């Protein structure tokens, strides 16, 4: 019997679930099954968006015939030729000889590789940007090579803003009748399987996924319809945020994933000692026995965590087989931007540490902790000490957040004022998310390389602009000049885009070709860029971005941080001591003195003592006051906490001046 669900009035999910599959692609365990999604668009023309795996062929064809209800199938759009989506294509053609297969040239080549039917006589070959009119709806095709195979394309339905995303945004797990991600608690219950799916299926192809995200960022997307897992119709920000991180190999979490291979438990013991020591140092750890946990789960953990520790016995003069598989797999999946450490064990010749490191040395941007702990059989007191030293080194290798979320306090040999000697410019950083335009002030825009034209910006995570860039992957930087008034800093720096619409009351902007605003007054240049990497730096994310557009707007000199302090920022007067006296309630004139003389007449409005009110002197403050030199926010208390962050402009204690 058919089993379908409506996506919209005229688009139906006609896929199926397989809960008997033990390993997907012959490798990846599927404890909760997998869904194979296929969608039928029922417009003036009918269009099938991919077929399904042969395991769910029976219900798929029942679904298709039920939903067609006797209508011809005009088009079968094939986006990906991996057989979990295309295995039923030959039967589809037999059942529906009237169908035109819509695909790109690479897909056509693969169709002929897999099948013997005459594909040429029934194919419509499309390329990037081509459109297929279905009536009310229209499909535009976007090439997405290596997400996950080279022939992949995705389809954008322009009327409804629907992205048929092929493998992208898929997840392991049967969908249990809940077609939409908002019908489950996705981030709590499904994110781990989405991550495991992403890292293992397309994790190797981060730049290609980033390229697809970049193309998608220019589209208004109301719904994402992947070939596995749930359809996204609301709250896509969270999963887009994860995709930006995964594609750029940015860790999601400042934590250590410890993977160990142990034959008789001694290497496991060393890993446990290290994990305990790290926990005692406030570092979060996760442990995996590679003999029990398959590599795909550990790979997902490695994509999630900032730090990795590998502990392995020496086996056949090499690395223990499961650990060797894991490390090969990690390198093959392009793991990068991580800090790694090693523990080796060997009763007569421990070599696994050097060999493990060697397998990861070809990965990009890896930091290796030099201390490799070497065990000879069981852990001895000296080696326990070595493990504690390794824990010290790992713990100090990343800025550990304190309870307030700020980095740990700098040791005493770092003078905070030294950082004020660095020179900075000042910029308006702008972003767009749908109709929402927003911007904030930053001092961290830098040119990184000339070829390609690549820049970096570091953005505080508390800023809405940060979240918008993380989600959309695009931003603009406008370079402020010395003519910029304080009001621009107040406008973009002292209020949050979550509370105000900064571009509703601001006229001096234009829109760049990426759809993001840039500032046209008191600026001398702007840059429009797309993110190629996002690195988590505790309080800030460092975005590396390639410039797509840049223009000079004026010849005025750029404003520097020093110029801002010297010439733009208003000087705060020292607070006057509040004295007692009498205030005229008619004109506000204040008579200083304890007693208002009999018959006194206000020198301003000429009213008499009956119109004066007594004001008592202000109580002498018992605590202290600091003023933020950036935005003027005042903090009162006994001490300014060392990890204090200004609630308005997010600057730290180094930018606060004590008033009393
Ligand atoms: Fe779901 Fe690449 O196939």
XYZ file of C-alpha atoms and ligand atoms in Angstrom:
663
model
C 0.000 0.000 0.000
C 1.242 3.497 -0.786
C 2.705 5.640 1.998
C 3.292 9.279 1.076
C 3.395 12.693 2.751
C 2.620 16.077 1.300
C 5.486 18.558 1.352
C 3.225 21.226 -0.153
C -0.166 21.016 -1.875
C 1.539 19.983 -5.099
C 4.783 18.324 -3.969
C 4.723 14.890 -2.352
C 7.385 12.821 -0.591
C 7.214 9.361 -2.162
C 10.376 7.805 -0.683
C 10.863 5.005 1.813
C 12.773 3.917 4.932
C 15.085 0.947 5.380
C 15.588 -0.163 8.981
C 17.195 -3.495 8.098
C 20.305 -2.029 6.538
C 23.227 -2.837 8.809
C 25.909 -0.910 6.948
C 25.284 1.974 4.543
C 27.618 1.934 1.537
C 29.033 -1.253 3.046
C 30.851 0.782 5.703
C 28.679 2.935 7.941
C 26.570 1.354 10.641
C 22.924 2.310 10.498
C 21.425 1.537 13.923
C 18.377 3.669 13.217
C 18.077 2.889 9.502
C 18.120 5.366 6.635
C 15.558 7.116 4.479
C 15.691 7.384 0.711
C 13.774 10.480 -0.266
C 12.143 11.090 -3.603
C 9.716 13.906 -4.378
C 7.007 14.216 -7.020
C 6.086 17.687 -8.260
C 2.518 17.749 -9.611
C 2.263 20.943 -11.625
C 0.982 21.378 -15.203
C 3.840 18.974 -15.873
C 4.849 16.232 -13.479
C 8.458 15.918 -12.373
C 10.077 13.245 -10.219
C 13.062 14.433 -8.189
C 15.362 11.369 -8.142
C 14.414 7.752 -7.607
C 15.360 5.537 -4.623
C 17.465 2.613 -3.462
C 16.276 -0.820 -4.564
C 15.496 -1.770 -0.941
C 12.449 0.508 -0.987
C 11.583 0.102 -4.683
C 8.286 -1.630 -4.061
C 6.698 1.091 -1.932
C 8.296 3.804 -4.075
C 6.564 2.612 -7.248
C 3.273 2.200 -5.386
C 3.679 5.761 -4.111
C 4.526 7.077 -7.554
C 1.551 5.439 -9.288
C -0.802 6.549 -6.523
C 0.325 10.163 -6.710
C 0.393 10.273 -10.514
C -3.163 8.916 -10.466
C -3.007 8.054 -14.157
C -1.122 11.171 -15.270
C 2.033 10.698 -17.358
C 5.394 11.258 -15.713
C 6.756 14.106 -17.811
C 10.209 14.434 -16.268
C 12.536 12.428 -14.057
C 15.174 14.833 -12.711
C 18.290 12.862 -11.788
C 20.614 14.827 -9.493
C 22.973 12.104 -8.278
C 23.842 8.712 -9.781
C 24.927 6.889 -6.640
C 22.702 3.805 -6.605
C 21.062 4.650 -3.264
C 19.151 7.177 -5.390
C 19.325 5.811 -8.897
C 19.074 2.014 -8.587
C 15.401 2.102 -9.595
C 15.905 4.306 -12.659
C 15.859 1.437 -15.171
C 12.571 0.129 -13.802
C 11.184 3.664 -13.839
C 11.972 3.945 -17.543
C 10.281 0.589 -18.215
C 7.190 1.672 -16.290
C 7.150 5.185 -17.729
C 8.553 5.178 -21.253
C 7.034 8.657 -21.741
C 9.491 10.161 -19.203
C 12.200 12.582 -20.220
C 15.281 12.178 -18.026
C 16.649 15.583 -17.004
C 20.311 15.510 -16.022
C 23.697 17.053 -16.766
C 26.307 15.593 -19.133
C 28.264 13.825 -16.372
C 25.093 12.244 -15.057
C 24.249 11.006 -18.556
C 27.664 9.353 -18.828
C 27.095 7.575 -15.529
C 23.557 6.533 -16.455
C 25.078 4.723 -19.435
C 27.733 3.175 -17.203
C 25.123 1.729 -14.859
C 22.290 0.861 -17.257
C 21.699 -0.555 -20.726
C 18.506 1.291 -21.703
C 18.661 3.860 -24.460
C 19.298 7.008 -22.422
C 20.144 9.286 -25.360
C 16.671 9.054 -26.851
C 14.928 10.251 -23.690
C 17.320 12.746 -22.136
C 17.337 16.492 -21.694
C 20.866 17.579 -20.800
C 21.024 20.702 -18.652
C 23.857 22.856 -17.381
C 24.371 25.466 -14.668
C 21.530 27.997 -14.649
C 19.289 26.181 -17.126
C 15.613 26.201 -16.210
C 12.817 23.683 -16.593
C 9.314 25.167 -16.689
C 6.695 22.945 -15.082
C 3.780 25.421 -15.110
C 3.459 27.422 -11.905
C 6.793 26.068 -10.761
C 10.176 26.315 -12.419
C 13.380 24.407 -11.666
C 16.816 25.996 -12.069
C 19.818 23.688 -11.983
C 22.937 24.360 -9.921
C 25.997 22.156 -10.370
C 27.402 20.793 -7.111
C 30.396 18.644 -8.078
C 31.804 16.407 -5.290
C 28.820 16.948 -3.026
C 29.145 13.954 -3.025
C 30.179 12.650 -6.474
C 31.453 14.694 -9.426
C 28.173 14.557 -11.380
C 25.950 15.932 -8.589
C 23.654 18.863 -9.216
C 20.962 20.404 -7.047
C 17.715 22.005 -8.202
C 16.194 25.283 -7.067
C 12.451 25.675 -7.469
C 12.154 29.388 -7.962
C 8.482 30.049 -7.214
C 8.526 28.568 -3.752
C 12.210 28.976 -2.909
C 12.677 25.205 -2.580
C 16.163 23.727 -2.729
C 16.283 20.050 -3.736
C 19.726 19.548 -2.228
C 20.685 15.947 -3.197
C 22.972 14.443 -0.500
C 23.622 17.840 1.127
C 21.731 18.352 4.402
C 21.038 14.613 4.582
C 21.276 12.510 7.712
C 21.479 8.896 8.737
C 18.340 7.525 10.362
C 14.907 6.534 9.145
C 12.470 9.421 9.420
C 9.736 7.531 11.258
C 6.835 9.360 9.634
C 8.111 12.787 10.669
C 9.012 14.302 7.322
C 9.962 17.782 8.552
C 12.901 18.604 10.825
C 10.602 20.717 12.975
C 8.505 17.636 13.754
C 11.399 16.234 15.819
C 13.964 17.771 18.177
C 16.578 17.728 15.462
C 19.430 19.456 17.268
C 19.001 17.206 20.312
C 18.146 13.871 18.700
C 19.409 13.952 15.112
C 22.453 16.245 14.983
C 24.947 13.491 15.846
C 23.718 11.351 12.964
C 23.638 14.360 10.627
C 27.253 15.073 11.562
C 28.295 11.427 11.131
C 26.575 11.413 7.746
C 28.191 14.682 6.642
C 31.730 13.919 7.832
C 31.871 10.449 6.355
C 29.948 11.054 3.135
C 31.114 14.528 2.072
C 33.588 15.525 4.804
C 36.477 15.148 2.379
C 34.965 17.781 0.108
C 34.730 20.826 2.387
C 35.739 23.373 -0.291
C 33.125 21.980 -2.662
C 30.460 22.120 0.045
C 31.533 25.703 0.794
C 31.167 26.503 -2.911
C 27.614 25.128 -2.864
C 26.811 27.085 0.315
C 28.111 30.186 -1.415
C 25.873 29.613 -4.413
C 22.928 28.897 -2.105
C 23.579 32.080 -0.120
C 22.459 34.086 -3.133
C 19.103 32.274 -3.221
C 16.021 32.906 -1.119
C 15.474 29.469 0.361
C 12.236 28.613 2.125
C 12.694 24.876 2.211
C 15.540 22.380 1.832
C 14.610 18.930 0.524
C 17.509 16.451 0.832
C 17.661 12.869 -0.421
C 18.120 11.441 3.103
C 16.554 12.585 6.347
C 14.294 15.498 7.111
C 12.944 18.376 5.044
C 13.834 21.813 6.452
C 11.051 24.407 6.307
C 11.849 26.469 9.455
C 14.835 27.136 11.679
C 17.461 26.362 9.046
C 19.987 28.643 10.747
C 21.253 25.952 13.102
C 21.978 23.370 10.433
C 23.423 25.997 8.065
C 25.702 27.093 10.899
C 26.879 23.499 11.317
C 27.457 23.128 7.580
C 29.583 26.291 7.470
C 31.694 24.893 10.339
C 31.951 21.375 8.939
C 32.803 22.583 5.443
C 35.550 24.863 6.766
C 36.889 22.173 9.153
C 36.304 24.505 12.089
C 35.808 22.578 15.333
C 32.416 22.878 16.949
C 33.697 22.362 20.436
C 36.840 23.143 22.445
C 37.317 19.584 23.665
C 39.609 16.574 23.339
C 38.562 13.391 21.546
C 40.720 10.520 22.822
C 40.817 7.434 20.600
C 42.731 4.435 21.915
C 43.654 0.950 20.730
C 44.515 -1.425 23.541
C 45.027 -5.198 23.435
C 45.315 -5.992 27.179
C 44.063 -2.763 28.733
C 47.322 -0.955 29.517
C 47.045 1.589 26.713
C 43.403 2.050 27.703
C 44.597 2.717 31.257
C 46.970 5.416 30.002
C 44.161 7.006 27.988
C 41.902 6.977 31.062
C 44.624 8.604 33.211
C 45.083 11.323 30.597
C 41.341 11.900 30.335
C 40.991 12.222 34.123
C 43.937 14.615 34.258
C 42.426 16.747 31.489
C 39.072 16.850 33.254
C 40.872 17.949 36.426
C 42.329 20.786 34.369
C 38.864 21.835 33.205
C 39.143 20.337 29.726
C 36.216 18.430 28.230
C 37.078 14.961 26.920
C 35.399 12.174 24.966
C 36.856 8.641 24.801
C 36.625 6.027 22.058
C 37.944 2.456 22.060
C 38.617 1.953 18.359
C 38.166 -1.811 18.717
C 34.581 -1.209 19.793
C 33.614 2.059 18.096
C 33.766 2.087 14.328
C 35.914 4.708 12.643
C 32.967 6.664 11.228
C 31.849 7.621 14.762
C 35.377 8.684 15.722
C 35.687 10.697 12.509
C 32.512 12.564 13.434
C 34.004 13.233 16.897
C 37.225 14.469 15.288
C 35.235 16.950 13.191
C 33.468 18.117 16.353
C 36.442 18.506 18.716
C 39.352 20.930 18.574
C 41.926 18.487 19.992
C 42.649 14.845 19.233
C 44.678 12.275 21.159
C 45.567 8.914 19.666
C 46.871 6.133 21.909
C 47.910 2.837 20.378
C 49.845 -0.242 21.160
C 52.568 -1.229 18.698
C 51.357 -4.197 16.656
C 53.351 -6.185 14.095
C 55.972 -3.441 14.361
C 53.334 -0.940 13.297
C 50.129 0.668 14.506
C 47.321 -1.484 15.874
C 45.157 -2.335 12.902
C 41.953 -0.550 13.966
C 43.881 2.595 14.854
C 45.749 2.501 11.563
C 42.440 2.261 9.706
C 41.067 5.184 11.675
C 44.058 7.421 10.968
C 44.048 6.568 7.263
C 40.341 7.310 7.194
C 40.773 10.627 9.023
C 43.487 11.735 6.616
C 41.341 10.634 3.665
C 38.506 12.769 5.002
C 40.785 15.810 4.999
C 40.777 16.406 8.743
C 42.617 19.670 9.407
C 42.938 22.621 11.791
C 43.311 20.361 14.829
C 45.826 19.946 17.654
C 46.945 16.329 18.042
C 48.937 14.360 20.614
C 49.998 10.710 20.802
C 50.577 7.922 23.312
C 52.439 4.825 22.154
C 52.899 1.473 23.829
C 55.249 -1.407 23.038
C 56.607 -4.103 25.322
C 59.894 -4.309 23.411
C 59.896 -1.711 20.617
C 57.340 1.080 20.788
C 57.050 2.690 17.343
C 53.370 3.475 16.991
C 53.624 7.114 18.139
C 55.925 8.193 15.328
C 53.965 6.154 12.812
C 50.619 7.614 13.916
C 51.960 11.140 13.685
C 53.354 10.346 10.248
C 49.886 9.444 8.988
C 48.519 12.853 9.977
C 51.493 14.998 9.009
C 50.142 15.524 5.510
C 46.912 17.068 6.853
C 46.586 20.853 6.693
C 47.071 23.195 9.633
C 47.709 20.476 12.174
C 49.483 21.352 15.406
C 51.306 18.444 17.002
C 52.208 18.391 20.651
C 55.833 17.332 20.727
C 55.606 15.258 23.890
C 54.650 11.704 22.877
C 54.212 9.510 25.940
C 55.946 6.194 25.407
C 54.899 3.187 27.500
C 56.530 -0.196 27.843
C 53.634 -2.489 28.778
C 51.868 -1.200 31.934
C 51.886 2.438 33.092
C 54.649 3.006 35.675
C 54.966 5.985 38.061
C 57.313 7.896 35.757
C 54.988 7.361 32.848
C 52.001 8.484 34.877
C 53.972 11.687 35.480
C 54.547 11.959 31.727
C 50.808 11.619 31.138
C 50.142 14.440 33.602
C 52.697 16.616 31.810
C 50.964 15.803 28.517
C 47.671 16.857 30.111
C 49.308 20.146 31.154
C 50.534 20.782 27.627
C 47.197 19.923 26.018
C 45.307 22.061 28.538
C 47.539 25.045 27.916
C 47.371 24.651 24.139
C 43.977 26.222 23.835
C 42.370 29.259 25.397
C 40.298 27.610 28.025
C 37.004 29.396 28.630
C 36.259 30.451 32.169
C 32.787 30.302 33.674
C 32.040 33.609 31.982
C 33.015 32.248 28.579
C 36.056 34.509 28.285
C 39.537 33.178 27.763
C 41.553 32.404 30.843
C 43.366 35.324 32.378
C 46.714 36.122 30.866
C 49.690 35.194 32.994
C 51.517 37.997 34.786
C 54.243 38.404 32.169
C 51.703 39.647 29.614
C 51.037 43.365 29.973
C 47.548 44.085 28.662
C 48.487 47.632 27.613
C 50.963 46.184 25.104
C 48.021 45.156 22.940
C 46.955 48.805 22.698
C 50.216 49.520 20.867
C 49.097 47.425 17.915
C 47.651 49.607 15.165
C 44.110 49.014 13.964
C 41.709 50.539 11.493
C 37.976 50.859 12.073
C 35.378 49.346 9.806
C 31.679 48.698 9.440
C 31.132 44.982 8.928
C 27.795 44.259 7.276
C 25.774 41.139 6.550
C 22.406 40.154 5.194
C 20.108 37.283 6.091
C 17.017 37.345 3.880
C 15.420 40.763 4.378
C 17.450 41.490 7.489
C 20.369 43.890 6.974
C 22.755 44.434 9.837
C 26.193 45.755 10.669
C 28.637 46.322 13.494
C 31.906 48.138 14.130
C 35.095 46.073 14.015
C 38.795 46.893 14.149
C 39.986 43.535 12.866
C 39.798 43.563 9.069
C 43.115 42.547 7.519
C 44.419 41.614 4.123
C 45.714 38.038 4.244
C 46.937 37.247 0.728
C 47.075 39.035 -2.603
C 46.583 35.947 -4.729
C 43.834 35.099 -4.132
C 42.467 38.410 -2.808
C 41.830 37.111 0.676
C 40.996 38.949 3.906
C 40.242 38.070 7.517
C 37.829 39.569 10.022
C 37.520 38.535 13.665
C 33.994 39.008 14.989
C 32.720 38.741 18.545
C 30.245 35.882 18.831
C 27.868 38.108 20.823
C 27.189 40.200 17.704
C 24.220 39.358 15.511
C 26.408 40.143 12.496
C 28.613 37.208 13.556
C 25.684 34.787 13.451
C 24.492 36.162 10.112
C 27.928 35.663 8.542
C 28.188 32.180 9.989
C 24.818 31.369 8.456
C 25.144 33.045 5.060
C 28.904 32.919 4.456
C 29.029 36.426 2.954
C 29.839 39.898 4.311
C 31.043 43.342 3.348
C 33.678 45.525 4.984
C 33.428 49.331 4.654
C 36.591 51.259 5.542
C 35.803 54.296 7.718
C 37.655 57.584 7.208
C 38.827 60.316 9.572
C 35.691 62.347 8.759
C 33.450 59.755 10.391
C 31.317 61.265 13.170
C 30.792 59.640 16.549
C 27.157 59.014 15.568
C 28.271 56.272 13.154
C 30.004 54.427 16.003
C 26.951 54.917 18.181
C 24.659 53.706 15.415
C 26.558 50.530 14.496
C 28.468 49.908 17.699
C 26.290 50.692 20.685
C 23.075 48.833 19.850
C 22.384 45.260 18.885
C 20.789 44.309 15.586
C 18.615 41.994 17.673
C 16.955 45.087 19.188
C 17.001 47.629 16.362
C 16.935 47.621 12.591
C 20.157 49.507 11.906
C 19.446 50.160 8.241
C 15.914 51.518 8.703
C 17.127 54.853 10.048
C 20.377 54.977 8.062
C 20.464 56.305 4.507
C 24.163 56.292 3.599
C 24.450 52.846 2.110
C 24.231 50.995 -1.134
C 23.907 47.311 -1.956
C 26.866 45.377 -3.394
C 26.493 42.623 -5.979
C 26.265 40.026 -3.187
C 23.103 41.690 -1.862
C 24.851 42.923 1.296
C 24.912 46.663 2.159
C 28.040 48.778 2.323
C 28.472 52.268 3.741
C 28.806 55.136 1.257
C 29.497 58.153 3.534
C 32.687 58.681 5.568
C 34.216 55.626 3.925
C 36.962 55.318 1.348
C 36.555 51.708 0.166
C 34.489 48.606 0.553
C 35.067 44.887 0.077
C 32.441 42.223 -0.662
C 33.669 38.768 0.315
C 32.611 35.177 0.869
C 33.830 32.997 3.713
C 36.250 30.188 2.917
C 37.099 29.255 6.502
C 35.759 29.995 9.961
C 38.006 29.318 12.952
C 36.609 29.236 16.466
C 38.729 31.414 18.764
C 36.714 31.314 21.952
C 34.960 34.675 22.193
C 35.482 35.423 18.496
C 35.281 33.643 15.165
C 38.026 34.415 12.683
C 36.504 34.434 9.218
C 38.831 34.004 6.259
C 37.171 35.209 3.097
C 37.871 35.663 -0.585
C 37.053 39.094 -2.000
C 34.502 39.075 -4.833
C 34.239 42.833 -5.272
C 36.229 45.839 -4.048
C 35.990 49.536 -4.872
C 37.528 52.862 -3.807
C 34.886 55.331 -2.608
C 37.001 58.392 -1.710
C 40.564 59.579 -1.159
C 40.118 60.507 2.501
C 42.556 58.855 4.894
C 41.360 55.773 6.738
C 40.592 56.306 10.393
C 42.776 54.460 12.874
C 41.924 53.387 16.358
C 44.406 55.957 17.702
C 42.807 58.759 15.638
C 39.395 57.745 16.928
C 40.542 58.098 20.536
C 42.350 61.370 19.926
C 39.845 63.203 17.733
C 36.429 61.513 17.542
C 35.521 59.920 20.826
C 34.030 62.568 23.172
C 36.158 63.258 26.219
C 34.208 62.415 29.328
C 34.348 65.161 31.956
C 35.170 64.051 35.438
C 31.889 63.802 37.320
C 31.131 66.909 39.368
C 30.563 66.414 43.028
C 26.817 66.620 43.548
C 26.108 69.314 46.164
C 22.964 70.143 48.074
C 20.932 73.378 47.675
C 17.638 74.716 46.413
C 16.280 74.333 42.852
C 13.727 76.621 41.277
C 10.893 74.455 40.044
C 9.950 77.178 37.508
C 13.222 77.549 35.618
C 15.633 75.021 37.149
C 18.098 77.560 38.594
C 19.983 76.093 41.535
C 20.883 78.056 44.639
C 23.927 76.542 46.316
C 23.609 76.636 50.070
C 21.948 74.985 52.978
C 19.517 77.804 53.740
C 17.534 79.818 51.188
C 17.605 83.450 52.370
C 14.267 84.954 53.369
C 12.733 86.950 50.486
C 15.136 85.366 47.962
C 14.226 85.990 44.320
C 15.295 83.657 41.501
C 17.812 85.608 39.385
C 16.455 83.959 36.230
C 12.650 83.849 36.518
C 12.146 86.154 39.514
C 10.038 83.662 41.464
C 10.242 83.632 45.235
C 11.283 81.015 47.838
C 7.857 79.311 47.701
C 8.849 77.979 44.258
C 12.191 76.460 45.382
C 12.618 72.822 46.340
C 15.325 71.540 48.638
C 17.836 69.061 47.118
C 20.078 67.077 49.434
C 23.745 66.477 48.568
C 24.307 63.156 46.798
C 25.526 60.419 49.099
C 29.252 59.911 48.667
C 29.675 56.739 46.652
C 31.069 53.875 48.644
C 32.273 51.789 45.696
C 34.074 52.653 42.473
C 33.045 53.560 38.971
C 34.612 52.677 35.606
C 33.651 54.086 32.215
C 34.040 52.196 28.972
C 36.257 54.311 26.731
C 34.688 52.741 23.664
C 30.990 53.379 24.233
C 30.680 55.252 27.521
C 28.932 52.514 29.502
C 29.408 52.982 33.247
C 30.140 50.099 35.615
C 29.819 50.569 39.376
C 31.131 48.178 42.005
C 33.994 47.429 44.309
C 36.188 45.976 41.565
C 35.952 45.604 37.815
C 36.011 41.840 37.208
C 39.080 40.708 35.260
C 36.861 38.955 32.705
C 34.272 41.735 32.457
C 32.721 42.389 29.035
C 30.998 45.669 28.258
C 27.310 44.817 27.694
C 27.060 47.433 24.942
C 30.203 47.227 22.847
C 31.653 43.904 24.121
C 35.080 45.363 24.929
C 37.000 44.040 27.896
C 38.390 45.655 31.081
C 41.411 47.029 29.237
C 39.074 49.605 27.629
C 37.536 50.728 30.946
C 38.800 53.856 32.767
C 38.322 54.185 36.525
C 36.456 57.403 37.410
C 36.573 57.033 41.201
Fe 22.963 9.328 -0.866
Fe 25.868 9.994 -2.445
O 24.296 9.110 -2.101
